[in-house]
Amino acid sequence: MKRIIFILLAILLLCLSACSKTALPENSFDSADSVSDVETYAGPLPQVSVIAPVGSVDTVHPDVRAYLNEANRSYQDGDTSYSVQNDPELCDKTLPVDFSFRVENEDLFRDFTLEIYETENTSSFVSVSLDRKRSHDGTYNAALYNLKTGCEYTWVVSATTDEGVSVRSDPQTFKTEEGPRLLKIDGVRNVRDVGGWQTLSGSFVREGLLFRGANPDSATASGQSVIRKDLGIKTELDLRNSDTEDLHSPFQKKLRYVNISAPSYSTFFEKVERDAAIMRLLANPDNYPVFYHCVGGADRTGVLSFALKALLGVKEIDLICDYELTPHRYRSGYQTETHDFNFPAFYQAFTALPGNT
């Protein structure tokens, strides 16, 4: 059984440990079609005067960035007295990319749309319809959440002529800074990409494949759309206990739903069959992208995230910081009638496992 688990872990590492970025869900954008439209249209193109974004854009909230910088500055390996962060909102602090631009000759066109895609993959595509009534002297503003970190994006403004021909402005580019990818999903708290963290080798855990969060039971229609369409989730891994908790998911009939009850902390490694079932699911590329969760995305979810990123080579302080983005957990531990939520005990059990990393 141990040999099987090691084989599954090797497959999982190949799936997730890479510095390249995977595509956002495919959309209908076809660059060849757009070129054809422009070539058959003899009139002017939309002339975009860019206000933002330009250059490098940070999508990590300043409070999150400050917490990570201070932790990395002050932490020493093995320092078990490292203090917790106590901002209960930190795990939900996200920043959009703000688009602001002017269309110099907008009176010649109609049906404006902002189109954004990863520069290296035009099939990863997001479009935002622009409300012409809200523009001021041809100036448009739009905010877009959940872009990948460490990724170059290209954006254009498309419009339609009176003859019904779709035309596009000249492309503009910007790059998001590296860092953890916290996500905004309406009705679901504490959601983030497992990717985006730097490993000891200097590469980054691949984004767009594995997501963690609180349970999605209260996801609004908009939130469900982000999970299913924008993130392209194929599998929901529910870590809650089917014997003691009411398992409800708005996605059970809309994507692959798997329930594997996982206890927290030091007991995480006590049932080999259960642990192997989780690894089998994560070692199958057909299941990705995967969204896994418990109730609050803190304890069972946090422990699994810690273990996965440790296997991928993320450094110790960043493992702790990712865990601590959900606050009030690391140092103290706490108990209820049914659970002993003791992260220090888990940490000690984990560091006692075989291996040098």
PDB file of C-alpha atoms in Angstrom, residues 113-259:
ATOM      1  CA  THR A 113     -16.485  44.716 -25.443  1.00  0.00           C
ATOM      2  CA  LEU A 114     -13.282  44.418 -23.428  1.00  0.00           C
ATOM      3  CA  GLU A 115     -11.489  41.152 -24.288  1.00  0.00           C
ATOM      4  CA  ILE A 116      -8.669  39.792 -22.110  1.00  0.00           C
ATOM      5  CA  TYR A 117      -6.604  36.662 -22.689  1.00  0.00           C
ATOM      6  CA  GLU A 118      -3.280  35.164 -21.665  1.00  0.00           C
ATOM      7  CA  THR A 119      -0.684  36.363 -24.147  1.00  0.00           C
ATOM      8  CA  GLU A 120       0.669  32.868 -24.776  1.00  0.00           C
ATOM      9  CA  ASN A 121      -2.760  31.294 -25.157  1.00  0.00           C
ATOM     10  CA  THR A 122      -5.506  33.188 -26.984  1.00  0.00           C
ATOM     11  CA  SER A 123      -8.050  30.482 -26.144  1.00  0.00           C
ATOM     12  CA  SER A 124      -7.943  31.542 -22.475  1.00  0.00           C
ATOM     13  CA  PHE A 125     -10.393  34.325 -22.888  1.00  0.00           C
ATOM     14  CA  VAL A 126     -12.581  36.641 -20.795  1.00  0.00           C
ATOM     15  CA  SER A 127     -14.951  39.245 -22.211  1.00  0.00           C
ATOM     16  CA  VAL A 128     -16.699  42.146 -20.493  1.00  0.00           C
ATOM     17  CA  SER A 129     -19.471  44.092 -22.186  1.00  0.00           C
ATOM     18  CA  LEU A 130     -18.991  47.840 -21.835  1.00  0.00           C
ATOM     19  CA  ASP A 131     -21.995  49.981 -21.006  1.00  0.00           C
ATOM     20  CA  ARG A 132     -21.791  52.944 -23.338  1.00  0.00           C
ATOM     21  CA  LYS A 133     -24.165  54.976 -21.211  1.00  0.00           C
ATOM     22  CA  ARG A 134     -21.644  54.852 -18.355  1.00  0.00           C
ATOM     23  CA  SER A 135     -18.740  56.184 -20.370  1.00  0.00           C
ATOM     24  CA  HIS A 136     -17.712  59.791 -19.845  1.00  0.00           C
ATOM     25  CA  ASP A 137     -16.269  61.515 -22.893  1.00  0.00           C
ATOM     26  CA  GLY A 138     -15.318  58.142 -24.309  1.00  0.00           C
ATOM     27  CA  THR A 139     -13.695  56.934 -21.050  1.00  0.00           C
ATOM     28  CA  TYR A 140     -14.523  53.396 -19.878  1.00  0.00           C
ATOM     29  CA  ASN A 141     -13.767  51.641 -16.589  1.00  0.00           C
ATOM     30  CA  ALA A 142     -14.007  47.955 -15.740  1.00  0.00           C
ATOM     31  CA  ALA A 143     -12.690  45.798 -12.872  1.00  0.00           C
ATOM     32  CA  LEU A 144     -11.751  42.163 -13.355  1.00  0.00           C
ATOM     33  CA  TYR A 145     -11.065  39.758 -10.471  1.00  0.00           C
ATOM     34  CA  ASN A 146      -9.378  36.354 -10.316  1.00  0.00           C
ATOM     35  CA  LEU A 147      -6.657  36.798 -12.928  1.00  0.00           C
ATOM     36  CA  LYS A 148      -3.640  34.542 -12.519  1.00  0.00           C
ATOM     37  CA  THR A 149      -0.478  35.832 -10.887  1.00  0.00           C
ATOM     38  CA  GLY A 150       2.859  35.990 -12.672  1.00  0.00           C
ATOM     39  CA  CYS A 151       1.136  35.962 -16.043  1.00  0.00           C
ATOM     40  CA  GLU A 152       1.254  38.297 -19.048  1.00  0.00           C
ATOM     41  CA  TYR A 153      -2.134  39.299 -20.410  1.00  0.00           C
ATOM     42  CA  THR A 154      -3.178  40.895 -23.669  1.00  0.00           C
ATOM     43  CA  TRP A 155      -6.351  42.928 -24.007  1.00  0.00           C
ATOM     44  CA  VAL A 156      -8.194  44.581 -26.844  1.00  0.00           C
ATOM     45  CA  VAL A 157     -11.398  46.527 -27.261  1.00  0.00           C
ATOM     46  CA  SER A 158     -13.764  45.076 -29.833  1.00  0.00           C
ATOM     47  CA  ALA A 159     -16.641  46.946 -31.433  1.00  0.00           C
ATOM     48  CA  THR A 160     -19.168  46.560 -34.219  1.00  0.00           C
ATOM     49  CA  THR A 161     -19.525  48.810 -37.238  1.00  0.00           C
ATOM     50  CA  ASP A 162     -22.860  49.954 -38.682  1.00  0.00           C
ATOM     51  CA  GLU A 163     -22.371  47.262 -41.326  1.00  0.00           C
ATOM     52  CA  GLY A 164     -22.205  44.602 -38.580  1.00  0.00           C
ATOM     53  CA  VAL A 165     -18.479  43.926 -38.944  1.00  0.00           C
ATOM     54  CA  SER A 166     -16.581  43.141 -35.718  1.00  0.00           C
ATOM     55  CA  VAL A 167     -13.299  45.054 -35.423  1.00  0.00           C
ATOM     56  CA  ARG A 168     -10.668  45.226 -32.695  1.00  0.00           C
ATOM     57  CA  SER A 169      -8.252  47.838 -31.427  1.00  0.00           C
ATOM     58  CA  ASP A 170      -4.516  47.347 -31.325  1.00  0.00           C
ATOM     59  CA  PRO A 171      -3.537  44.935 -28.510  1.00  0.00           C
ATOM     60  CA  GLN A 172      -2.274  46.155 -25.137  1.00  0.00           C
ATOM     61  CA  THR A 173      -0.331  44.078 -22.598  1.00  0.00           C
ATOM     62  CA  PHE A 174       0.377  43.998 -18.871  1.00  0.00           C
ATOM     63  CA  LYS A 175       1.788  41.449 -16.430  1.00  0.00           C
ATOM     64  CA  THR A 176       0.532  40.443 -12.995  1.00  0.00           C
ATOM     65  CA  GLU A 177       3.106  40.114 -10.229  1.00  0.00           C
ATOM     66  CA  GLU A 178       3.930  36.756  -8.681  1.00  0.00           C
ATOM     67  CA  GLY A 179       2.180  35.812  -5.464  1.00  0.00           C
ATOM     68  CA  PRO A 180      -0.660  33.821  -3.938  1.00  0.00           C
ATOM     69  CA  ARG A 181      -3.889  33.955  -5.909  1.00  0.00           C
ATOM     70  CA  LEU A 182      -6.809  34.796  -3.617  1.00  0.00           C
ATOM     71  CA  LEU A 183     -10.149  34.522  -5.378  1.00  0.00           C
ATOM     72  CA  LYS A 184     -13.398  36.440  -5.210  1.00  0.00           C
ATOM     73  CA  ILE A 185     -16.384  34.080  -5.500  1.00  0.00           C
ATOM     74  CA  ASP A 186     -19.747  35.480  -4.461  1.00  0.00           C
ATOM     75  CA  GLY A 187     -21.224  33.477  -1.577  1.00  0.00           C
ATOM     76  CA  VAL A 188     -18.069  31.447  -0.840  1.00  0.00           C
ATOM     77  CA  ARG A 189     -15.404  32.532   1.647  1.00  0.00           C
ATOM     78  CA  ASN A 190     -11.727  31.785   1.962  1.00  0.00           C
ATOM     79  CA  VAL A 191     -11.113  30.681  -1.636  1.00  0.00           C
ATOM     80  CA  ARG A 192      -7.672  30.604  -3.223  1.00  0.00           C
ATOM     81  CA  ASP A 193      -5.592  28.824  -5.804  1.00  0.00           C
ATOM     82  CA  VAL A 194      -3.198  26.229  -4.414  1.00  0.00           C
ATOM     83  CA  GLY A 195      -0.753  27.432  -7.073  1.00  0.00           C
ATOM     84  CA  GLY A 196       1.217  30.658  -7.182  1.00  0.00           C
ATOM     85  CA  TRP A 197       3.620  29.824  -4.328  1.00  0.00           C
ATOM     86  CA  GLN A 198       7.332  29.683  -5.079  1.00  0.00           C
ATOM     87  CA  THR A 199       9.222  26.466  -4.392  1.00  0.00           C
ATOM     88  CA  LEU A 200      12.726  26.045  -3.012  1.00  0.00           C
ATOM     89  CA  SER A 201      13.949  25.357  -6.550  1.00  0.00           C
ATOM     90  CA  GLY A 202      12.752  28.778  -7.723  1.00  0.00           C
ATOM     91  CA  SER A 203       9.824  27.544  -9.810  1.00  0.00           C
ATOM     92  CA  PHE A 204       6.184  28.218  -8.962  1.00  0.00           C
ATOM     93  CA  VAL A 205       3.384  25.777  -8.212  1.00  0.00           C
ATOM     94  CA  ARG A 206       1.166  25.757 -11.270  1.00  0.00           C
ATOM     95  CA  GLU A 207      -2.031  27.798 -11.077  1.00  0.00           C
ATOM     96  CA  GLY A 208      -5.436  26.938 -12.472  1.00  0.00           C
ATOM     97  CA  LEU A 209      -5.501  23.271 -11.445  1.00  0.00           C
ATOM     98  CA  LEU A 210      -6.216  22.965  -7.736  1.00  0.00           C
ATOM     99  CA  PHE A 211      -8.393  25.268  -5.629  1.00  0.00           C
ATOM    100  CA  ARG A 212      -9.268  25.324  -1.931  1.00  0.00           C
ATOM    101  CA  GLY A 213     -11.966  27.075   0.046  1.00  0.00           C
ATOM    102  CA  ALA A 214     -14.968  26.955   2.330  1.00  0.00           C
ATOM    103  CA  ASN A 215     -17.928  24.849   1.289  1.00  0.00           C
ATOM    104  CA  PRO A 216     -19.743  26.241  -1.758  1.00  0.00           C
ATOM    105  CA  ASP A 217     -23.236  25.554  -0.416  1.00  0.00           C
ATOM    106  CA  SER A 218     -24.119  29.259  -0.333  1.00  0.00           C
ATOM    107  CA  ALA A 219     -22.597  30.191  -3.683  1.00  0.00           C
ATOM    108  CA  THR A 220     -24.798  32.652  -5.532  1.00  0.00           C
ATOM    109  CA  ALA A 221     -25.631  32.216  -9.200  1.00  0.00           C
ATOM    110  CA  SER A 222     -22.701  34.499  -9.965  1.00  0.00           C
ATOM    111  CA  GLY A 223     -20.408  32.510  -7.670  1.00  0.00           C
ATOM    112  CA  GLN A 224     -21.481  29.234  -9.234  1.00  0.00           C
ATOM    113  CA  SER A 225     -20.720  30.665 -12.662  1.00  0.00           C
ATOM    114  CA  VAL A 226     -17.190  31.612 -11.565  1.00  0.00           C
ATOM    115  CA  ILE A 227     -16.581  28.096 -10.212  1.00  0.00           C
ATOM    116  CA  ARG A 228     -17.968  26.224 -13.186  1.00  0.00           C
ATOM    117  CA  LYS A 229     -17.185  28.520 -16.109  1.00  0.00           C
ATOM    118  CA  ASP A 230     -14.386  30.917 -15.184  1.00  0.00           C
ATOM    119  CA  LEU A 231     -12.333  28.407 -13.189  1.00  0.00           C
ATOM    120  CA  GLY A 232     -13.609  25.433 -15.185  1.00  0.00           C
ATOM    121  CA  ILE A 233     -13.893  23.173 -12.129  1.00  0.00           C
ATOM    122  CA  LYS A 234     -14.492  19.530 -13.086  1.00  0.00           C
ATOM    123  CA  THR A 235     -14.352  17.863  -9.658  1.00  0.00           C
ATOM    124  CA  GLU A 236     -15.545  18.873  -6.205  1.00  0.00           C
ATOM    125  CA  LEU A 237     -13.728  17.033  -3.411  1.00  0.00           C
ATOM    126  CA  ASP A 238     -15.783  17.350  -0.231  1.00  0.00           C
ATOM    127  CA  LEU A 239     -13.722  16.574   2.894  1.00  0.00           C
ATOM    128  CA  ARG A 240     -16.677  16.748   5.299  1.00  0.00           C
ATOM    129  CA  ASN A 241     -17.898  13.790   7.358  1.00  0.00           C
ATOM    130  CA  SER A 242     -20.922  12.192   5.711  1.00  0.00           C
ATOM    131  CA  ASP A 243     -21.950  10.561   9.018  1.00  0.00           C
ATOM    132  CA  THR A 244     -22.154  13.724  11.126  1.00  0.00           C
ATOM    133  CA  GLU A 245     -22.474  16.647   8.699  1.00  0.00           C
ATOM    134  CA  ASP A 246     -25.209  17.679   6.290  1.00  0.00           C
ATOM    135  CA  LEU A 247     -23.572  17.362   2.905  1.00  0.00           C
ATOM    136  CA  HIS A 248     -25.163  19.641   0.385  1.00  0.00           C
ATOM    137  CA  SER A 249     -23.609  20.973  -2.770  1.00  0.00           C
ATOM    138  CA  PRO A 250     -25.139  22.993  -5.621  1.00  0.00           C
ATOM    139  CA  PHE A 251     -22.783  21.132  -7.970  1.00  0.00           C
ATOM    140  CA  GLN A 252     -23.471  17.464  -7.195  1.00  0.00           C
ATOM    141  CA  LYS A 253     -25.293  16.985 -10.502  1.00  0.00           C
ATOM    142  CA  LYS A 254     -23.329  19.560 -12.497  1.00  0.00           C
ATOM    143  CA  LEU A 255     -19.779  18.246 -12.069  1.00  0.00           C
ATOM    144  CA  ARG A 256     -18.046  15.251 -10.530  1.00  0.00           C
ATOM    145  CA  TYR A 257     -18.751  15.201  -6.795  1.00  0.00           C
ATOM    146  CA  VAL A 258     -16.588  13.069  -4.485  1.00  0.00           C
ATOM    147  CA  ASN A 259     -16.902  12.868  -0.696  1.00  0.00           C
TER     148      ASN A 259
END
